Amino acid sequence: MPTIRDVSRLANVSVATVSRVINANQPVSADTKARVVAAMAELGYQPNSNAKALATNRSDILGMVLGDLGGPFFGDLMAQAEEETRRLKRHLLVTAGGHSRDIELEAIDFLLRRQVDALMLHVDSLTDADLYELSTKTDTPIVLINRYVPDLHAHCIHVNNEVGGELITRHLIEQGHEAIACITGPLYKGDSRGRLQGYRRALEQAGLPYVEQRVVESDYMEAGGSEAIERLLSRKTPFTAVVCGNDLMAFGAIRSLRLHGFSVPQDIDVTGYDDIVLSSYVEPSLTTIHVPIGAMGVQAARLAVQLATGQRPTAQQAFEPQLVVRGSTRSRSSDQSSQPMHSKFVQQQ
Amino acid sequence: MPTIRDVSRLANVSVATVSRVINANQPVSADTKARVVAAMAELGYQPNSNAKALATNRSDILGMVLGDLGGPFFGDLMAQAEEETRRLKRHLLVTAGGHSRDIELEAIDFLLRRQVDALMLHVDSLTDADLYELSTKTDTPIVLINRYVPDLHAHCIHVNNEVGGELITRHLIEQGHEAIACITGPLYKGDSRGRLQGYRRALEQAGLPYVEQRVVESDYMEAGGSEAIERLLSRKTPFTAVVCGNDLMAFGAIRSLRLHGFSVPQDIDVTGYDDIVLSSYVEPSLTTIHVPIGAMGVQAARLAVQLATGQRPTAQQAFEPQLVVRGSTRSRSSDQSSQPMHSKFVQQQ
DNA sequence: TTGTTATATGTAACCGTTTACATCAATAAC
DNA sequence: GTTATTGATGTAAACGGTTACATATAACAA
C-alpha cells in the first residue's frame, strides 16, 4: 500500500502539500495540485483511515449497538440508519448487544476504543443509571434509540409508548370489549411500563375497572406469549380481548388460544405492538401499533452527527405511534355482545 | 482519555512495559504487572485501537458488504456472521452496497482504507472480473458469500443453485406437473443462471421438453413476479405450475395469478427459492428451497479469519440447498390430471 | 525603494501504539 | 571465576497521517 510519502516523492512536493490536496482545506496552486492528483492516481493511493483518525481524533464512524442484528425490527432500523449515515458522509459500525449487560458494555467499550464520533444505542440490559454514568464518563456523544431516559433528554429518539398502549386499548373498547386482558413485556423496561400505563388510562377514560387478574408480565418472546395465555386462563377471570406488549407475544397468544379452542377474532380479539413485517401476512393479520422505527433510525444518525460536530440539534426526537387495524380484531355489535364468549370461556375451563 | 504514557508514568514503568502487560506477549514480573494493572484501572485506561491498528497493520475488524441491511435474508446472514466474528475475538464492520456498482466499490474502498483484516462480500453488481481484479490489487483477503467465482475458488462460500433448481422442479414433476413455467432472476447473475439450469436438467431427466415460451426473466422483486405472470399469461402457452427464482417473486406471482382468477395451489402450483421467514407464514405457505444463509455467514467469518491469519482454511465452503414442501404445491392424482386447469386457463384468457 | 501582506510550500512535531534493540542483573554452565 | 543464557525493563524508531510554524516569493501600498 502506497503512503502519502510515496505520493509526495512522485509529485515532488512535501507530504504537507499532498495532505492539503486531499483535504482541500488550504490553498494549493493549480499545477502542483494536478501533479499530486496524477501521482495519487498512478500509485492507486488510498489514505489510511487509522492514521488519519489518530492524528485528527475523529473517525467519521458512527457506532451502533443493537439487541441483535436479525429480525425485522432491527433490520429496518439499521438499514435506514446506514443509509442516512452514508448521506452524511460517515459510516456505520454495528455491534450486537446480545441482550446481555456484559456484551452491551463490551460492545460500547469496543466502539469507544475505536474513536467513533458518536454512539447510537438500542440497548435492553443497561439501566438508565448505567447510561447516565456512561454519558458522564466519556465525551463521545450518545444517542439513545427507542428509549427515553429523563436525565438524557436531549439524547433520546423515542416514541410515546403510553399513547400507543392507550390507542390500542381504546380501539378494543370501541369494538365493544369490556374485559380486556393484558400481556406486558418485562416491567423493568420503561417501554413495557409505558404501554401498560396507556392500557390503564384507556380503561379509566372509558370508566372500566382495572383488574389485576387480567394482567400478566412476560418477556416479549413468542413462547412467552403462549405461556402468558396459560396463566390468564388458569386464573378463571374471563376476558374477550388480549392486548399484547409486542407482535411476537401476540403470535404466541393466538397459537395458545387456538389450542384451547378459541378462535381469533371470532371468540377473542388479540392485538400486538411494533407492526413487524410478519404481522400483515399472518392469518389473521394482526391489529397492532406501528412504530416508525426506520424514521427513528434516520433521525438517530442525524442527531448523532449534529452532536458530534457541535451543531445545534434539529433532528426530530419524539415520534408518535400509530394504530393499524387488521384482522385480529373485529367490531362487536351490541346485541351479540361478549356474553357468548364468556360462556364458552367457562366451558373451556 | 488517558494514554499509555499516563499509565506508564503512574505505574513508574516505561510505555513498553505497559504494552507488554496489555498484550501479554512478553514476560513481565508479577509486581510490575500488578502496578500497571492498578494504574490502568485507576485511570480507566482504554487502548486506542486506531493507534494500535496503525502500529500493527491489523485492526481485528472484518469488513462486510451486503446488498442492503434490512430484509430477512441479509438479517440472518449478518446476525450469524456477527456472532461468529465475536466468538473469534474480532468485530464486524458492515456496509450496504445498495445494489449499485458505485456504492459497492465505494464500500470496499472504505473498508480497505480502514485496514480491515479481511473482506466478506455479498455483492450483486460487481462482475466476476471486477472481483478477480480486486483480489489481485489488494492483499487483504477476500471472501465471497453466496457466490461462486471459479478464479477465486478458495474464497467462495457458495450453495449449489443448480441442485436447488433441480430439486424444486423435480418436486413439481413428481406432483404430476408437465407444463411448468419458470420466472428467473436477472440472467447476468450466476445464481439465476444456475437455478434455471437446474430447472432444465430436471425437465430433461423427466423426458419433458424445455419450452422457451414458458420461461421469463425478471428481477427478484415482488412486483417483478407479478409482472412476469402477466407476460406468461399473454403468451397463451398453458402451464400448471410456476417455478420462481426467489420467494419474493413467488409472492408477486401468486398475487397476480389470483387477480386472474386462479387459485394456488388448487389451479396452479407456485414455488419460491430462499425460504425467507415470511414464506412459512403466508397463505398458502410457500414450497421453496432453503438456503442455509446463516450457516454460510458463520463459515464466511471463519474463512475470513483463517485467511487473514494465514491458517490453513478449514471452513466449510460448499453448501447444499434443501427442498421445503409447504402449502403452495399439492399432489395431483393422475386421473384429475392437469386438464381442467388447461381449460380454465384458456377460458380465462 | 522599503515595508506589508497574501499565497504557496516546506519542516518537523505530534497523535498513541508496537517492537527491535540495548541494557543490566541474576542465574546457569563450564 | 569467567562466560553464556535468561528475564525484566528501558530507549527510541517506526506506523501514516495532520497541522502549527517557518520560509520564500510575488504583489501591492506608501
Coordinates of C-alpha atoms in Angstrom, one line a residue, chain A residues 65-312:
Chain A
V65 CA -25.3 -1.2 19.4
L66 CA -28.4 -3.2 18.8
G67 CA -30.0 -6.1 20.7
D68 CA -29.4 -8.4 17.8
L69 CA -28.8 -7.9 14.1
G70 CA -31.5 -10.1 12.7
G71 CA -35.2 -9.6 12.8
P72 CA -37.4 -7.2 11.0
F73 CA -37.4 -4.5 13.7
F74 CA -33.7 -4.1 14.0
G75 CA -33.2 -4.7 10.3
D76 CA -35.4 -1.8 9.4
L77 CA -33.7 0.5 12.0
M78 CA -30.3 -0.5 10.8
A79 CA -31.0 -0.2 7.1
Q80 CA -32.4 3.3 7.4
A81 CA -29.7 4.5 9.8
E82 CA -27.0 3.2 7.5
E83 CA -28.5 5.0 4.5
E84 CA -28.7 8.3 6.4
T85 CA -25.2 7.8 7.8
R86 CA -23.9 7.4 4.3
R87 CA -25.8 10.5 3.2
L88 CA -23.9 12.4 5.9
K89 CA -20.5 11.2 4.6
R90 CA -20.0 8.9 7.6
H91 CA -20.0 5.1 8.1
L92 CA -21.8 2.8 10.4
L93 CA -20.1 0.3 12.7
V94 CA -22.7 -2.1 14.1
T95 CA -22.4 -4.4 17.0
A96 CA -24.9 -6.7 18.6
G97 CA -25.5 -6.3 22.3
G98 CA -26.9 -9.8 22.6
H99 CA -29.5 -8.6 25.1
S100 CA -26.9 -9.0 27.8
R101 CA -25.4 -6.4 30.1
D102 CA -21.8 -7.7 29.7
I103 CA -22.0 -7.9 25.9
E104 CA -23.6 -4.5 25.7
L105 CA -20.8 -3.0 27.8
E106 CA -18.2 -4.7 25.9
A107 CA -19.7 -3.5 22.6
I108 CA -19.7 0.1 23.9
D109 CA -16.1 -0.2 25.1
F110 CA -15.1 -1.5 21.7
L111 CA -16.7 1.3 19.9
L112 CA -15.2 3.9 22.2
R113 CA -11.7 2.5 21.8
R114 CA -12.3 2.8 18.1
Q115 CA -12.8 6.5 18.5
V116 CA -16.3 6.5 16.9
D117 CA -17.6 10.1 16.6
A118 CA -20.8 9.2 18.3
L119 CA -22.7 6.2 19.8
M120 CA -26.2 5.2 18.9
L121 CA -27.6 2.7 21.4
H122 CA -30.6 0.5 21.3
V123 CA -29.9 -1.4 24.5
D124 CA -32.1 -3.5 26.7
S125 CA -30.0 -4.6 29.6
L126 CA -28.3 -1.4 30.7
T127 CA -30.2 0.7 33.2
D128 CA -30.9 4.3 33.0
A129 CA -28.3 4.9 35.6
D130 CA -25.7 2.9 33.6
L131 CA -26.4 5.1 30.6
Y132 CA -26.2 8.3 32.6
E133 CA -22.9 7.3 34.1
L134 CA -21.6 6.3 30.7
S135 CA -22.5 9.7 29.3
T136 CA -20.6 11.4 32.1
K137 CA -17.5 9.2 31.7
T138 CA -16.9 9.8 28.0
D139 CA -17.2 12.9 25.9
T140 CA -18.3 10.9 22.9
P141 CA -21.9 11.9 22.2
I142 CA -24.5 9.3 22.9
V143 CA -27.9 8.9 21.2
L144 CA -30.5 6.5 22.7
I145 CA -32.8 4.9 20.2
N146 CA -36.4 4.0 21.1
R147 CA -35.8 4.7 24.7
Y148 CA -36.5 7.7 26.9
V149 CA -34.2 8.5 29.8
P150 CA -35.2 11.7 31.5
D151 CA -31.7 12.7 32.5
L152 CA -30.5 12.3 28.9
H153 CA -33.5 14.0 27.4
A154 CA -31.6 15.7 24.7
H155 CA -30.1 12.4 23.5
C156 CA -33.2 10.3 23.1
I157 CA -35.0 9.3 20.0
H158 CA -38.2 8.0 21.4
V159 CA -41.8 7.1 20.8
N160 CA -44.6 7.6 23.2
N161 CA -45.4 4.1 24.5
E162 CA -48.2 5.4 26.7
V163 CA -50.1 6.8 23.8
G164 CA -49.5 3.5 21.9
G165 CA -51.0 1.4 24.7
E166 CA -53.9 3.8 25.1
L167 CA -54.6 3.8 21.3
I168 CA -54.8 0.1 21.0
T169 CA -56.8 -0.4 24.2
R170 CA -59.2 2.3 23.2
H171 CA -59.6 0.6 19.9
L172 CA -60.7 -2.6 21.6
I173 CA -63.1 -0.7 23.9
E174 CA -64.6 0.9 20.8
Q175 CA -65.1 -2.6 19.4
G176 CA -67.3 -3.3 22.3
H177 CA -64.9 -5.1 24.7
E178 CA -65.1 -4.6 28.4
A179 CA -63.0 -7.4 29.7
I180 CA -59.6 -6.8 28.2
A181 CA -56.5 -8.8 29.3
C182 CA -53.0 -7.5 29.0
I183 CA -49.7 -9.3 28.5
T184 CA -46.9 -6.9 29.2
G185 CA -43.2 -7.1 28.5
P186 CA -40.7 -7.2 31.4
L187 CA -41.7 -4.4 33.7
Y188 CA -38.2 -3.3 34.5
K189 CA -38.2 -1.9 31.0
G190 CA -39.6 1.6 30.5
D191 CA -41.4 0.8 27.3
S192 CA -43.3 -2.1 28.9
R193 CA -44.4 0.2 31.8
G194 CA -45.4 2.9 29.4
R195 CA -47.6 0.6 27.3
L196 CA -49.2 -0.8 30.5
Q197 CA -49.8 2.7 31.7
G198 CA -51.6 3.5 28.4
Y199 CA -53.7 0.4 28.8
R200 CA -54.8 1.6 32.3
R201 CA -55.5 5.1 31.1
A202 CA -57.7 3.9 28.3
L203 CA -59.7 1.7 30.7
E204 CA -60.0 4.6 33.1
Q205 CA -61.2 7.0 30.5
A206 CA -63.9 4.5 29.4
G207 CA -65.0 4.0 33.0
L208 CA -63.8 0.4 33.0
P209 CA -62.2 -1.1 36.1
Y210 CA -58.5 -2.1 36.1
V211 CA -58.5 -5.8 37.1
E212 CA -55.1 -7.1 38.2
Q213 CA -56.1 -10.7 37.5
R214 CA -56.2 -9.8 33.8
V215 CA -52.7 -8.6 33.6
V216 CA -49.6 -10.8 33.3
E217 CA -45.9 -9.9 32.8
S218 CA -44.0 -11.8 30.1
D219 CA -40.8 -11.5 28.1
Y220 CA -41.6 -10.1 24.6
M221 CA -41.0 -13.6 23.1
E222 CA -43.4 -15.7 21.2
A223 CA -43.2 -18.6 23.6
G224 CA -43.7 -16.1 26.5
G225 CA -47.0 -15.0 24.9
S226 CA -48.2 -18.6 24.7
E227 CA -47.3 -19.2 28.3
A228 CA -48.9 -16.0 29.4
I229 CA -52.2 -17.1 28.0
E230 CA -52.0 -20.3 30.0
R231 CA -51.6 -18.2 33.1
L232 CA -54.5 -16.0 32.2
L233 CA -56.8 -18.9 31.5
S234 CA -55.9 -20.6 34.7
R235 CA -57.0 -17.5 36.7
K236 CA -60.5 -18.0 35.6
T237 CA -61.2 -14.3 35.2
P238 CA -62.9 -14.1 31.8
F239 CA -61.7 -11.8 29.1
T240 CA -62.8 -11.2 25.5
A241 CA -59.7 -9.5 24.2
V242 CA -55.9 -9.5 24.8
V243 CA -53.6 -6.6 24.5
C244 CA -50.1 -7.9 24.0
G245 CA -46.9 -5.9 24.6
N246 CA -45.5 -6.8 21.2
D247 CA -46.3 -8.7 18.0
L248 CA -44.3 -11.7 18.8
M249 CA -46.2 -12.3 22.1
A250 CA -49.4 -11.8 20.2
F251 CA -48.5 -14.6 17.8
G252 CA -47.8 -16.9 20.8
A253 CA -51.0 -15.8 22.4
I254 CA -53.1 -16.6 19.3
R255 CA -51.5 -20.0 19.0
S256 CA -52.2 -20.8 22.6
L257 CA -55.8 -19.6 22.4
R258 CA -56.4 -21.8 19.4
L259 CA -55.1 -24.8 21.3
H260 CA -57.7 -24.1 23.9
G261 CA -60.4 -23.9 21.2
F262 CA -60.9 -20.2 20.9
S263 CA -60.7 -18.7 17.5
V264 CA -59.4 -15.2 16.8
P265 CA -61.1 -12.9 16.3
Q266 CA -64.4 -14.7 16.4
D267 CA -64.1 -15.5 20.1
I268 CA -61.3 -13.3 21.3
D269 CA -59.6 -10.3 19.8
V270 CA -55.8 -10.1 20.1
T271 CA -53.5 -7.1 19.4
G272 CA -49.8 -6.7 19.1
Y273 CA -47.4 -3.8 19.2
D274 CA -44.5 -2.9 16.8
D275 CA -46.0 -3.8 13.4
I276 CA -43.2 -6.0 12.3
V277 CA -43.5 -7.1 8.7
L278 CA -44.9 -10.5 9.5
S279 CA -47.9 -9.0 11.2
S280 CA -49.6 -8.1 8.0
Y281 CA -49.0 -11.6 6.5
V282 CA -50.1 -13.9 9.2
E283 CA -53.6 -15.3 9.4
P284 CA -55.4 -13.5 10.9
S285 CA -53.4 -10.4 10.2
L286 CA -52.6 -8.5 13.3
T287 CA -54.1 -5.3 14.6
T288 CA -51.1 -3.6 16.1
I289 CA -49.3 -0.3 16.8
H290 CA -46.9 0.9 14.1
V291 CA -43.6 2.2 15.5
P292 CA -41.8 4.3 12.9
I293 CA -38.5 2.6 13.6
G294 CA -37.0 3.3 10.3
A295 CA -37.6 7.1 10.6
M296 CA -36.2 6.9 14.1
G297 CA -33.0 5.3 12.7
V298 CA -32.7 8.2 10.3
Q299 CA -33.1 10.8 13.0
A300 CA -30.7 9.0 15.3
A301 CA -28.0 9.3 12.7
R302 CA -28.8 12.9 12.1
L303 CA -28.7 13.7 15.9
A304 CA -25.5 11.7 16.3
V305 CA -23.7 13.8 13.7
Q306 CA -25.1 17.0 15.0
L307 CA -23.9 16.3 18.5
A308 CA -20.5 15.1 17.2
T309 CA -19.9 18.2 15.2
G310 CA -21.3 20.6 17.7
Q311 CA -24.2 21.7 15.6
R312 CA -27.4 22.7 17.2

